[in-house]
Every structure is written in structure tokens, then in C-alpha cells.
Amino acid sequence: MYPNPDVQEIIETLVRQIKSVLADNLEGLYLKGSLALGDFNPETSDVDLLVITKELVSGEDFTRLAAMHEQIQRLPNRYTNDVELAYIPLHAILNFRPRREYPALERGAGEKLKWKALGANWVLEFWTVRERGVRLFGPDPKGLIPPISKGEMVAATRQVLREDWLEWVNTWDNPDWRTHAGEMRFVVETMCRVLYTVAQGELSSKPKAVRWAQETLQEPWRSLIAQSQSWNAGGVLDKATVAQVEAFVRWTAERLQDES
């Protein structure tokens, strides 16, 4: 189940510590993301989890969880800063409302557990857990998370594209980070997954969506996608290439608007 011993160690440590802190308030704990979808890349992927609680995490437990995550981040394991997760009560999943805040941890050195507003993209995360998630603790996720229709998947994808990605490129105000090749590759691959989700009604890993897009889309996007696969963190792109990435985001938004 685990791609390497480091991933196994960090997951087993998280499961053990989360169970210890939450005790009877823990409903279920599941792997999502690339580990669930089957395209985990040991060099670039993160460790994604959903923690389902019976009730909203209390202030006392939040403090204990935050301290626990900081302790885990100090362990000699290469994935200690590559963990992303959220603690969401079951009733909130059954009646999910975007923009409400729940305890969440993002990937990155120095990141801490915080109360974060979760967006419509979490509809897609719930689908992944229900349909492909790896159970680490608790019942089969199909018994907790109700079915999510293709229409709900498509609507959530369009909302994320409109409210997050399109708004994001409309407010680019830092010319330095925009040339970071790793960031731009992430943007291109995410647009591929957006298009795949709307076309197929299911969420895929980024590598699968990239392969589908290269077989499906026309130029100039096919060449841009192929080119993006060589972009790595720390690399620098020229302004013309960054402009193509921005154009790809806008084209994706316009295409999905026309199809709605």
C-alpha cells in the first residue's frame, strides 16, 4: 500500500498520534490525493489525508493537535513537511458549505495547523475519499460520505475555477514568483485536471489528466502541456511562457463557461 518506508512511517505516526488526541471524537481517517488515486510521485507528491470527526474539534483538542503536528514536523523523515490534511466533522460533510473554517494543515516548512476556510474544491476531495480513499481508521467511507453526482462534481469544478483560479490570475501582482517553473507546472497540470473532471465527471491524478489533455486538446495547449513537464521547482521561465500559462487558464475558464 505504501510506496516507500518514509511514507509508511509518516502515515503510521499520524494515525497513532491523531487517534491518541481525538480519542472518541475520531470517526474516520482516510488517505486521499495521489496516494489514493494511484499516481504518487516520491519526489514531488505530498501526503493527503481527511480526518472525519464526530463533532467539531474543540479549542483544547486543536491546541493539542497543533502541538502534535509541530512535533511530527521535527522528525527525521523526508515527508514531515509534505503533509496536507483537514479535520472536518461528519455533519459538515453531509451538509457541506464552502468557506466555513475547519482545522487544516498545508504543505510546507513552517506551516502550522490553523483554522482555514475550505472551498468548493473539497467536494472533489470528498469524492476521492468516498470512491478511491484508503481507509486508515473507521468504517468504509461509502458509509459516511453520500454519493456525489457528476453534476455536483462539474459544478464544484467550475466554481473553483471561477472563484479561485480566474480571480488569481486577474490579480497577479508579483512578477518574480510568476516565473517560477514549478509553480507554473502546477498551474498547467491543474487546468488539465479541471478539464478532465468536467469531461469525465470524476477526479483523476494530475499525471492521468495531463496524458488525457495531451491526447485531447489542440494546439497551442498540447505543446504547452508537453513543455511544462520539464519545468521543475527552482527553474525560471521567460515572460512569454508565463503569458501562455495565463492564457491557458483564461481559455479553460471560457471553454467551461461556454459549456455551462
XYZ file of C-alpha atoms in Angstrom:
260
model
C 0.000 0.000 0.000
C 2.866 2.356 0.765
C 5.307 3.457 -1.967
C 8.307 3.603 0.373
C 9.240 3.236 4.084
C 9.271 7.005 4.725
C 5.664 7.360 3.559
C 4.644 4.385 5.680
C 6.391 5.814 8.745
C 4.847 9.277 8.486
C 1.342 7.888 7.901
C 1.537 5.383 10.736
C 2.842 8.114 13.056
C -0.009 10.453 12.081
C -2.637 7.759 12.594
C -1.277 6.825 16.002
C -0.996 10.421 17.233
C -4.347 11.608 15.842
C -6.120 8.653 17.461
C -4.421 9.473 20.748
C -5.512 13.133 20.709
C -9.049 12.798 19.379
C -9.957 9.518 21.097
C -13.747 9.024 20.928
C -14.225 12.086 18.711
C -12.477 10.365 15.784
C -14.940 8.975 13.229
C -12.592 8.022 10.399
C -9.192 8.700 8.858
C -8.528 8.267 5.127
C -5.819 8.814 2.546
C -6.769 10.925 -0.451
C -4.812 12.701 -3.211
C -2.183 10.880 -5.246
C -1.786 8.090 -2.680
C -5.458 7.223 -3.197
C -5.564 7.881 -6.948
C -2.503 5.728 -7.618
C -0.021 8.212 -9.088
C 2.121 9.109 -6.079
C 5.485 10.575 -7.099
C 8.061 10.111 -4.296
C 9.896 13.254 -5.414
C 7.037 15.728 -5.758
C 3.816 14.372 -4.220
C 2.505 15.151 -0.775
C 0.702 13.004 1.790
C -3.004 13.958 1.793
C -5.460 12.899 4.478
C -9.026 13.580 5.551
C -9.805 13.267 9.239
C -13.543 12.929 9.908
C -14.572 13.799 13.442
C -17.854 13.192 15.212
C -18.047 16.770 16.438
C -16.164 19.949 15.584
C -12.671 19.914 17.085
C -12.689 21.719 20.433
C -10.311 24.521 21.307
C -8.428 22.256 23.704
C -8.036 19.485 21.136
C -6.995 21.991 18.487
C -4.141 23.123 20.723
C -3.085 19.523 21.307
C -3.300 18.674 17.607
C -1.259 21.745 16.654
C 1.475 20.774 19.114
C 1.406 17.205 17.845
C 1.873 18.294 14.232
C 4.772 20.551 15.160
C 6.405 17.608 16.918
C 5.948 15.361 13.884
C 7.451 18.030 11.630
C 10.696 17.731 13.596
C 11.068 14.009 12.904
C 13.895 12.825 10.588
C 11.553 11.879 7.763
C 11.609 13.478 4.308
C 7.800 13.883 4.244
C 7.367 15.687 7.573
C 6.640 18.986 5.783
C 4.717 17.381 2.922
C 1.535 16.558 4.824
C -1.822 18.147 3.991
C -4.965 17.343 5.949
C -8.162 18.735 7.418
C -10.296 17.833 10.434
C -13.942 18.023 9.347
C -16.954 16.871 11.401
C -19.257 14.374 9.729
C -22.296 16.672 9.855
C -20.339 19.313 7.879
C -19.546 16.778 5.162
C -23.188 15.725 4.935
C -24.216 19.382 4.541
C -21.035 20.971 3.191
C -20.951 24.743 2.875
C -17.840 26.241 1.258
C -15.917 28.982 3.080
C -16.576 27.657 6.571
C -13.481 27.181 8.705
C -12.048 23.905 9.962
C -8.625 22.909 11.328
C -6.284 22.279 8.409
C -2.598 21.786 7.775
C -0.973 22.807 4.485
C 2.202 21.538 2.932
C 5.419 23.444 3.547
C 8.203 24.042 6.026
C 6.986 26.205 8.877
C 3.291 25.578 8.183
C 1.147 25.117 11.270
C -2.307 23.750 11.928
C -4.796 26.610 11.605
C -8.476 27.303 11.148
C -8.929 27.621 7.414
C -11.928 28.350 5.179
C -12.377 25.352 2.887
C -13.511 25.986 -0.669
C -15.703 24.150 -3.158
C -12.724 22.006 -4.146
C -13.469 19.936 -1.059
C -16.478 18.464 -2.848
C -13.884 16.859 -5.128
C -11.826 15.762 -2.125
C -14.877 14.073 -0.588
C -15.484 12.265 -3.886
C -11.904 10.995 -3.867
C -12.213 9.698 -0.311
C -15.566 8.044 -0.989
C -14.643 6.432 -4.298
C -10.870 5.884 -4.036
C -9.849 6.687 -0.469
C -7.613 4.376 1.553
C -9.120 3.586 4.936
C -6.674 4.023 7.813
C -9.235 4.063 10.615
C -13.017 3.886 10.814
C -15.730 2.496 8.556
C -15.819 2.232 4.783
C -16.054 5.879 3.612
C -19.024 4.972 1.415
C -20.950 4.519 4.654
C -20.137 8.064 5.779
C -19.982 10.196 2.629
C -23.089 10.219 0.417
C -22.719 9.726 -3.357
C -21.529 12.798 -5.259
C -23.054 13.119 -8.721
C -21.289 14.126 -11.909
C -23.328 17.340 -11.864
C -22.085 18.181 -8.383
C -18.507 17.427 -9.441
C -18.768 19.655 -12.501
C -20.469 22.481 -10.583
C -17.771 22.418 -7.892
C -15.024 22.394 -10.511
C -16.497 25.400 -12.314
C -16.876 27.263 -9.019
C -13.251 26.639 -8.073
C -12.052 27.746 -11.492
C -14.141 30.918 -11.404
C -13.681 31.960 -7.782
C -10.122 30.828 -7.214
C -8.062 30.334 -10.348
C -9.541 33.013 -12.594
C -9.571 35.532 -9.772
C -5.977 34.550 -9.016
C -4.631 35.287 -12.496
C -6.633 38.503 -12.569
C -4.695 39.739 -9.550
C -1.162 38.583 -10.324
C 0.928 41.338 -8.793
C 4.292 39.700 -8.111
C 6.287 39.328 -11.328
C 9.020 37.353 -9.572
C 7.132 34.267 -8.409
C 5.232 34.019 -11.697
C 8.447 32.951 -13.409
C 8.963 30.026 -11.030
C 8.818 26.938 -13.222
C 7.496 24.629 -10.506
C 4.550 26.922 -9.792
C 3.704 27.253 -13.460
C 3.814 23.483 -13.983
C 1.346 23.120 -11.126
C -0.994 25.619 -12.808
C -0.865 23.828 -16.180
C -1.446 20.403 -14.628
C -4.340 21.719 -12.553
C -6.051 23.096 -15.669
C -5.656 19.672 -17.275
C -7.373 18.118 -14.271
C -10.147 20.733 -14.345
C -10.883 19.912 -17.977
C -10.735 16.171 -17.315
C -13.111 16.404 -14.356
C -15.725 18.306 -16.341
C -15.417 15.947 -19.309
C -15.414 12.694 -17.350
C -17.310 13.561 -14.171
C -14.615 12.192 -11.900
C -11.385 13.371 -10.343
C -8.098 11.974 -11.603
C -4.483 12.336 -10.611
C -2.578 15.098 -12.353
C -0.427 12.691 -14.435
C -3.523 10.939 -15.787
C -5.205 14.272 -16.568
C -2.056 15.503 -18.329
C -1.959 12.381 -20.530
C -5.652 12.824 -21.354
C -5.197 16.523 -22.189
C -2.246 15.838 -24.494
C -4.383 13.345 -26.401
C -7.498 15.552 -26.442
C -6.597 19.242 -26.704
C -5.412 21.094 -29.779
C -2.505 23.477 -30.226
C -1.128 25.615 -28.720
C -2.158 23.898 -25.478
C -0.803 20.488 -26.395
C 2.699 21.888 -26.841
C 2.443 23.995 -23.688
C 1.441 20.946 -21.643
C 4.285 18.877 -23.065
C 6.741 21.680 -22.378
C 5.513 22.072 -18.790
C 6.519 18.524 -17.913
C 10.170 19.588 -17.898
C 9.609 22.544 -15.543
C 10.915 21.946 -12.035
C 10.997 23.859 -8.770
C 13.756 26.446 -8.804
C 13.652 26.901 -12.564
C 12.865 30.212 -14.233
C 10.530 30.830 -17.164
C 10.509 33.749 -19.565
C 7.604 36.186 -19.624
C 6.258 34.871 -22.921
C 5.892 31.374 -21.475
C 4.210 32.712 -18.339
C 1.795 34.622 -20.586
C 0.927 31.328 -22.292
C 0.152 29.766 -18.922
C -2.138 32.681 -18.070
C -3.821 32.327 -21.457
C -4.385 28.623 -20.783
C -6.186 29.424 -17.520
C -8.386 32.008 -19.256
C -9.095 29.674 -22.183
C -10.108 26.914 -19.779
C -12.470 29.279 -17.950
C -14.016 30.496 -21.202
C -14.442 26.944 -22.531
C -16.224 25.777 -19.391
C -18.376 28.918 -19.373
C -19.495 28.166 -22.933
C -20.335 24.571 -21.984
C -22.420 25.501 -18.929
